Amino acid sequence: MKRANQKGPSTREMERINWMEFGECVPAKINTVLLPLGTLEAHGVTANGTDILVPVAMAREIAPRVNAMIAPVISYGFTGILDAYPGSFTIPEEAYRNYVRAVLIGLAKNKLKNIIMLNGHGGGQTAILNSLTQEVGRETGTRILAVNWWSYCSDIVQEVFGEDGGHAGNTETAYMLAIDPSLVNKKHYKPNMATALPAPNTWSAYPFPSSIMLYKEGQGYPNFDLAKAKTYFEKVNDKVARLIEETIKKWDMAGL
């Protein structure tokens, strides 16, 4: 994951760089930015901020490789069936959409041609981001990609764990374990905490009975194997980085 690092600015995190160095680097040396997005909601026996911490960690890992700046994370999101759980809450859809839209336009005005949204949360948030990708991209002439890492890397789950994944299950718990083992509280875990997701059109039940959601019955339970977690972490980051590299290359080839 550390391969192909390019000599870059003193920091790639936009909130930590001064305006003079930013102006020297963007867009002359860097024209790509990674924008992490998450939310606060229950995640089994790991942190409520899993959807925030995962894309932030991912951005820090891959930014040198894809030669990108890292925008401050949009922490509060459009949460759905888990917002009744303690410590979880949602931002109204209209307010969320308008805020993210303003952030994207601000990044475009700062001459960042490629905006990569690293989304940590599913549900209705993904639909909002997909819509904004097209809308703001056309309006600003900016090239925007939204990456829902858990679905894009579903093959990595099979490769590492030999089964399907789950919300707050083997996927997110493993990634969080690789970030910081202290954020995964195994002593609170019981297998019967997990529930298989129903058909999508029945998700309106509120609140959902479990914060651990299995995508397939009997598969995706949290795996607390640190070695596998580190392997999963590396492979996911590598696949997302390759997607970004290949997408930008194809945008350039097409003259977009």
JSON list of N, CA and C in Angstrom, two decimals, residues 152-198:
[
{"chain": "A", "resi": 152, "resn": "TYR", "atom": "N", "xyz": [-18.33, -2.26, -3.09]},
{"chain": "A", "resi": 152, "resn": "TYR", "atom": "CA", "xyz": [-17.33, -2.41, -4.14]},
{"chain": "A", "resi": 152, "resn": "TYR", "atom": "C", "xyz": [-16.32, -3.50, -3.80]},
{"chain": "A", "resi": 153, "resn": "CYS", "atom": "N", "xyz": [-16.06, -3.70, -2.52]},
{"chain": "A", "resi": 153, "resn": "CYS", "atom": "CA", "xyz": [-15.07, -4.69, -2.09]},
{"chain": "A", "resi": 153, "resn": "CYS", "atom": "C", "xyz": [-15.70, -5.98, -1.58]},
{"chain": "A", "resi": 154, "resn": "SER", "atom": "N", "xyz": [-16.91, -6.29, -2.04]},
{"chain": "A", "resi": 154, "resn": "SER", "atom": "CA", "xyz": [-17.57, -7.51, -1.57]},
{"chain": "A", "resi": 154, "resn": "SER", "atom": "C", "xyz": [-16.78, -8.77, -1.93]},
{"chain": "A", "resi": 155, "resn": "ASP", "atom": "N", "xyz": [-16.03, -8.72, -3.01]},
{"chain": "A", "resi": 155, "resn": "ASP", "atom": "CA", "xyz": [-15.21, -9.87, -3.38]},
{"chain": "A", "resi": 155, "resn": "ASP", "atom": "C", "xyz": [-14.06, -10.10, -2.41]},
{"chain": "A", "resi": 156, "resn": "ILE", "atom": "N", "xyz": [-13.59, -9.01, -1.78]},
{"chain": "A", "resi": 156, "resn": "ILE", "atom": "CA", "xyz": [-12.50, -9.13, -0.80]},
{"chain": "A", "resi": 156, "resn": "ILE", "atom": "C", "xyz": [-13.00, -9.86, 0.44]},
{"chain": "A", "resi": 157, "resn": "VAL", "atom": "N", "xyz": [-14.26, -9.67, 0.80]},
{"chain": "A", "resi": 157, "resn": "VAL", "atom": "CA", "xyz": [-14.84, -10.37, 1.94]},
{"chain": "A", "resi": 157, "resn": "VAL", "atom": "C", "xyz": [-14.79, -11.88, 1.68]},
{"chain": "A", "resi": 158, "resn": "GLN", "atom": "N", "xyz": [-15.20, -12.27, 0.48]},
{"chain": "A", "resi": 158, "resn": "GLN", "atom": "CA", "xyz": [-15.17, -13.68, 0.12]},
{"chain": "A", "resi": 158, "resn": "GLN", "atom": "C", "xyz": [-13.74, -14.22, 0.14]},
{"chain": "A", "resi": 159, "resn": "GLU", "atom": "N", "xyz": [-12.82, -13.42, -0.37]},
{"chain": "A", "resi": 159, "resn": "GLU", "atom": "CA", "xyz": [-11.42, -13.84, -0.45]},
{"chain": "A", "resi": 159, "resn": "GLU", "atom": "C", "xyz": [-10.81, -14.05, 0.93]},
{"chain": "A", "resi": 160, "resn": "VAL", "atom": "N", "xyz": [-11.07, -13.13, 1.86]},
{"chain": "A", "resi": 160, "resn": "VAL", "atom": "CA", "xyz": [-10.44, -13.18, 3.18]},
{"chain": "A", "resi": 160, "resn": "VAL", "atom": "C", "xyz": [-11.21, -14.07, 4.15]},
{"chain": "A", "resi": 161, "resn": "PHE", "atom": "N", "xyz": [-12.55, -13.98, 4.13]},
{"chain": "A", "resi": 161, "resn": "PHE", "atom": "CA", "xyz": [-13.36, -14.68, 5.12]},
{"chain": "A", "resi": 161, "resn": "PHE", "atom": "C", "xyz": [-14.09, -15.91, 4.58]},
{"chain": "A", "resi": 162, "resn": "GLY", "atom": "N", "xyz": [-14.17, -16.03, 3.25]},
{"chain": "A", "resi": 162, "resn": "GLY", "atom": "CA", "xyz": [-14.83, -17.17, 2.66]},
{"chain": "A", "resi": 162, "resn": "GLY", "atom": "C", "xyz": [-16.34, -17.16, 2.78]},
{"chain": "A", "resi": 163, "resn": "GLU", "atom": "N", "xyz": [-16.92, -15.97, 2.97]},
{"chain": "A", "resi": 163, "resn": "GLU", "atom": "CA", "xyz": [-18.37, -15.84, 3.08]},
{"chain": "A", "resi": 163, "resn": "GLU", "atom": "C", "xyz": [-18.78, -14.41, 2.80]},
{"chain": "A", "resi": 164, "resn": "ASP", "atom": "N", "xyz": [-20.07, -14.15, 2.81]},
{"chain": "A", "resi": 164, "resn": "ASP", "atom": "CA", "xyz": [-20.59, -12.82, 2.56]},
{"chain": "A", "resi": 164, "resn": "ASP", "atom": "C", "xyz": [-20.37, -11.93, 3.79]},
{"chain": "A", "resi": 165, "resn": "GLY", "atom": "N", "xyz": [-20.67, -10.64, 3.66]},
{"chain": "A", "resi": 165, "resn": "GLY", "atom": "CA", "xyz": [-20.41, -9.69, 4.74]},
{"chain": "A", "resi": 165, "resn": "GLY", "atom": "C", "xyz": [-21.65, -9.31, 5.52]},
{"chain": "A", "resi": 166, "resn": "GLY", "atom": "N", "xyz": [-21.51, -8.23, 6.29]},
{"chain": "A", "resi": 166, "resn": "GLY", "atom": "CA", "xyz": [-22.62, -7.75, 7.09]},
{"chain": "A", "resi": 166, "resn": "GLY", "atom": "C", "xyz": [-22.31, -6.40, 7.71]},
{"chain": "A", "resi": 167, "resn": "HIS", "atom": "N", "xyz": [-23.35, -5.59, 7.88]},
{"chain": "A", "resi": 167, "resn": "HIS", "atom": "CA", "xyz": [-23.20, -4.30, 8.56]},
{"chain": "A", "resi": 167, "resn": "HIS", "atom": "C", "xyz": [-22.80, -4.56, 10.00]},
{"chain": "A", "resi": 168, "resn": "ALA", "atom": "N", "xyz": [-21.68, -3.97, 10.43]},
{"chain": "A", "resi": 168, "resn": "ALA", "atom": "CA", "xyz": [-21.12, -4.19, 11.77]},
{"chain": "A", "resi": 168, "resn": "ALA", "atom": "C", "xyz": [-20.75, -5.65, 11.98]},
{"chain": "A", "resi": 169, "resn": "GLY", "atom": "N", "xyz": [-20.66, -6.39, 10.88]},
{"chain": "A", "resi": 169, "resn": "GLY", "atom": "CA", "xyz": [-20.28, -7.80, 10.95]},
{"chain": "A", "resi": 169, "resn": "GLY", "atom": "C", "xyz": [-18.81, -7.98, 10.64]},
{"chain": "A", "resi": 170, "resn": "ASN", "atom": "N", "xyz": [-18.48, -9.01, 9.85]},
{"chain": "A", "resi": 170, "resn": "ASN", "atom": "CA", "xyz": [-17.08, -9.29, 9.57]},
{"chain": "A", "resi": 170, "resn": "ASN", "atom": "C", "xyz": [-16.37, -8.15, 8.85]},
{"chain": "A", "resi": 171, "resn": "THR", "atom": "N", "xyz": [-17.07, -7.44, 7.97]},
{"chain": "A", "resi": 171, "resn": "THR", "atom": "CA", "xyz": [-16.44, -6.40, 7.17]},
{"chain": "A", "resi": 171, "resn": "THR", "atom": "C", "xyz": [-15.99, -5.20, 8.02]},
{"chain": "A", "resi": 172, "resn": "GLU", "atom": "N", "xyz": [-16.97, -4.48, 8.55]},
{"chain": "A", "resi": 172, "resn": "GLU", "atom": "CA", "xyz": [-16.64, -3.26, 9.29]},
{"chain": "A", "resi": 172, "resn": "GLU", "atom": "C", "xyz": [-15.89, -3.55, 10.58]},
{"chain": "A", "resi": 173, "resn": "THR", "atom": "N", "xyz": [-16.24, -4.64, 11.26]},
{"chain": "A", "resi": 173, "resn": "THR", "atom": "CA", "xyz": [-15.53, -4.98, 12.50]},
{"chain": "A", "resi": 173, "resn": "THR", "atom": "C", "xyz": [-14.07, -5.26, 12.20]},
{"chain": "A", "resi": 174, "resn": "ALA", "atom": "N", "xyz": [-13.78, -5.96, 11.11]},
{"chain": "A", "resi": 174, "resn": "ALA", "atom": "CA", "xyz": [-12.40, -6.25, 10.74]},
{"chain": "A", "resi": 174, "resn": "ALA", "atom": "C", "xyz": [-11.64, -4.97, 10.40]},
{"chain": "A", "resi": 175, "resn": "TYR", "atom": "N", "xyz": [-12.25, -4.09, 9.63]},
{"chain": "A", "resi": 175, "resn": "TYR", "atom": "CA", "xyz": [-11.57, -2.85, 9.26]},
{"chain": "A", "resi": 175, "resn": "TYR", "atom": "C", "xyz": [-11.27, -2.01, 10.50]},
{"chain": "A", "resi": 176, "resn": "MET", "atom": "N", "xyz": [-12.23, -1.94, 11.42]},
{"chain": "A", "resi": 176, "resn": "MET", "atom": "CA", "xyz": [-12.03, -1.18, 12.65]},
{"chain": "A", "resi": 176, "resn": "MET", "atom": "C", "xyz": [-10.96, -1.83, 13.53]},
{"chain": "A", "resi": 177, "resn": "LEU", "atom": "N", "xyz": [-10.92, -3.15, 13.56]},
{"chain": "A", "resi": 177, "resn": "LEU", "atom": "CA", "xyz": [-9.90, -3.86, 14.32]},
{"chain": "A", "resi": 177, "resn": "LEU", "atom": "C", "xyz": [-8.52, -3.51, 13.80]},
{"chain": "A", "resi": 178, "resn": "ALA", "atom": "N", "xyz": [-8.40, -3.38, 12.48]},
{"chain": "A", "resi": 178, "resn": "ALA", "atom": "CA", "xyz": [-7.11, -3.02, 11.87]},
{"chain": "A", "resi": 178, "resn": "ALA", "atom": "C", "xyz": [-6.74, -1.57, 12.17]},
{"chain": "A", "resi": 179, "resn": "ILE", "atom": "N", "xyz": [-7.73, -0.70, 12.26]},
{"chain": "A", "resi": 179, "resn": "ILE", "atom": "CA", "xyz": [-7.45, 0.71, 12.60]},
{"chain": "A", "resi": 179, "resn": "ILE", "atom": "C", "xyz": [-6.97, 0.83, 14.04]},
{"chain": "A", "resi": 180, "resn": "ASP", "atom": "N", "xyz": [-7.75, 0.24, 14.96]},
{"chain": "A", "resi": 180, "resn": "ASP", "atom": "CA", "xyz": [-7.45, 0.35, 16.39]},
{"chain": "A", "resi": 180, "resn": "ASP", "atom": "C", "xyz": [-8.22, -0.73, 17.15]},
{"chain": "A", "resi": 181, "resn": "PRO", "atom": "N", "xyz": [-7.55, -1.80, 17.60]},
{"chain": "A", "resi": 181, "resn": "PRO", "atom": "CA", "xyz": [-8.24, -2.89, 18.30]},
{"chain": "A", "resi": 181, "resn": "PRO", "atom": "C", "xyz": [-9.03, -2.43, 19.52]},
{"chain": "A", "resi": 182, "resn": "SER", "atom": "N", "xyz": [-8.64, -1.32, 20.13]},
{"chain": "A", "resi": 182, "resn": "SER", "atom": "CA", "xyz": [-9.35, -0.85, 21.32]},
{"chain": "A", "resi": 182, "resn": "SER", "atom": "C", "xyz": [-10.76, -0.36, 20.99]},
{"chain": "A", "resi": 183, "resn": "LEU", "atom": "N", "xyz": [-11.07, -0.15, 19.71]},
{"chain": "A", "resi": 183, "resn": "LEU", "atom": "CA", "xyz": [-12.39, 0.32, 19.30]},
{"chain": "A", "resi": 183, "resn": "LEU", "atom": "C", "xyz": [-13.37, -0.83, 19.09]},
{"chain": "A", "resi": 184, "resn": "VAL", "atom": "N", "xyz": [-12.90, -2.07, 19.26]},
{"chain": "A", "resi": 184, "resn": "VAL", "atom": "CA", "xyz": [-13.76, -3.24, 19.11]},
{"chain": "A", "resi": 184, "resn": "VAL", "atom": "C", "xyz": [-13.87, -3.92, 20.47]},
{"chain": "A", "resi": 185, "resn": "ASN", "atom": "N", "xyz": [-15.08, -3.91, 21.03]},
{"chain": "A", "resi": 185, "resn": "ASN", "atom": "CA", "xyz": [-15.30, -4.43, 22.38]},
{"chain": "A", "resi": 185, "resn": "ASN", "atom": "C", "xyz": [-15.89, -5.84, 22.31]},
{"chain": "A", "resi": 186, "resn": "LYS", "atom": "N", "xyz": [-15.02, -6.83, 22.15]},
{"chain": "A", "resi": 186, "resn": "LYS", "atom": "CA", "xyz": [-15.45, -8.20, 21.93]},
{"chain": "A", "resi": 186, "resn": "LYS", "atom": "C", "xyz": [-16.27, -8.76, 23.09]},
{"chain": "A", "resi": 187, "resn": "LYS", "atom": "N", "xyz": [-16.02, -8.31, 24.30]},
{"chain": "A", "resi": 187, "resn": "LYS", "atom": "CA", "xyz": [-16.72, -8.88, 25.46]},
{"chain": "A", "resi": 187, "resn": "LYS", "atom": "C", "xyz": [-18.22, -8.60, 25.43]},
{"chain": "A", "resi": 188, "resn": "HIS", "atom": "N", "xyz": [-18.64, -7.61, 24.66]},
{"chain": "A", "resi": 188, "resn": "HIS", "atom": "CA", "xyz": [-20.06, -7.29, 24.55]},
{"chain": "A", "resi": 188, "resn": "HIS", "atom": "C", "xyz": [-20.76, -8.11, 23.47]},
{"chain": "A", "resi": 189, "resn": "TYR", "atom": "N", "xyz": [-19.99, -8.90, 22.72]},
{"chain": "A", "resi": 189, "resn": "TYR", "atom": "CA", "xyz": [-20.56, -9.60, 21.57]},
{"chain": "A", "resi": 189, "resn": "TYR", "atom": "C", "xyz": [-21.23, -10.92, 21.93]},
{"chain": "A", "resi": 190, "resn": "LYS", "atom": "N", "xyz": [-22.40, -11.11, 21.32]},
{"chain": "A", "resi": 190, "resn": "LYS", "atom": "CA", "xyz": [-23.11, -12.39, 21.39]},
{"chain": "A", "resi": 190, "resn": "LYS", "atom": "C", "xyz": [-23.65, -12.66, 19.98]},
{"chain": "A", "resi": 191, "resn": "PRO", "atom": "N", "xyz": [-23.48, -13.88, 19.46]},
{"chain": "A", "resi": 191, "resn": "PRO", "atom": "CA", "xyz": [-23.94, -14.18, 18.10]},
{"chain": "A", "resi": 191, "resn": "PRO", "atom": "C", "xyz": [-25.40, -13.85, 17.85]},
{"chain": "A", "resi": 192, "resn": "ASN", "atom": "N", "xyz": [-26.24, -13.99, 18.89]},
{"chain": "A", "resi": 192, "resn": "ASN", "atom": "CA", "xyz": [-27.67, -13.74, 18.66]},
{"chain": "A", "resi": 192, "resn": "ASN", "atom": "C", "xyz": [-28.00, -12.24, 18.56]},
{"chain": "A", "resi": 193, "resn": "MET", "atom": "N", "xyz": [-26.98, -11.38, 18.64]},
{"chain": "A", "resi": 193, "resn": "MET", "atom": "CA", "xyz": [-27.18, -9.95, 18.39]},
{"chain": "A", "resi": 193, "resn": "MET", "atom": "C", "xyz": [-27.45, -9.69, 16.92]},
{"chain": "A", "resi": 194, "resn": "ALA", "atom": "N", "xyz": [-26.98, -10.59, 16.06]},
{"chain": "A", "resi": 194, "resn": "ALA", "atom": "CA", "xyz": [-27.06, -10.37, 14.61]},
{"chain": "A", "resi": 194, "resn": "ALA", "atom": "C", "xyz": [-28.41, -10.79, 14.05]},
{"chain": "A", "resi": 195, "resn": "THR", "atom": "N", "xyz": [-28.85, -10.07, 13.01]},
{"chain": "A", "resi": 195, "resn": "THR", "atom": "CA", "xyz": [-30.10, -10.36, 12.33]},
{"chain": "A", "resi": 195, "resn": "THR", "atom": "C", "xyz": [-29.87, -10.28, 10.83]},
{"chain": "A", "resi": 196, "resn": "ALA", "atom": "N", "xyz": [-30.40, -11.24, 10.08]},
{"chain": "A", "resi": 196, "resn": "ALA", "atom": "CA", "xyz": [-30.30, -11.19, 8.63]},
{"chain": "A", "resi": 196, "resn": "ALA", "atom": "C", "xyz": [-31.19, -10.08, 8.10]},
{"chain": "A", "resi": 197, "resn": "LEU", "atom": "N", "xyz": [-30.69, -9.31, 7.16]},
{"chain": "A", "resi": 197, "resn": "LEU", "atom": "CA", "xyz": [-31.48, -8.23, 6.57]},
{"chain": "A", "resi": 197, "resn": "LEU", "atom": "C", "xyz": [-32.69, -8.79, 5.83]},
{"chain": "A", "resi": 198, "resn": "PRO", "atom": "N", "xyz": [-33.84, -8.15, 5.98]},
{"chain": "A", "resi": 198, "resn": "PRO", "atom": "CA", "xyz": [-35.02, -8.57, 5.22]},
{"chain": "A", "resi": 198, "resn": "PRO", "atom": "C", "xyz": [-34.93, -8.04, 3.80]}
]
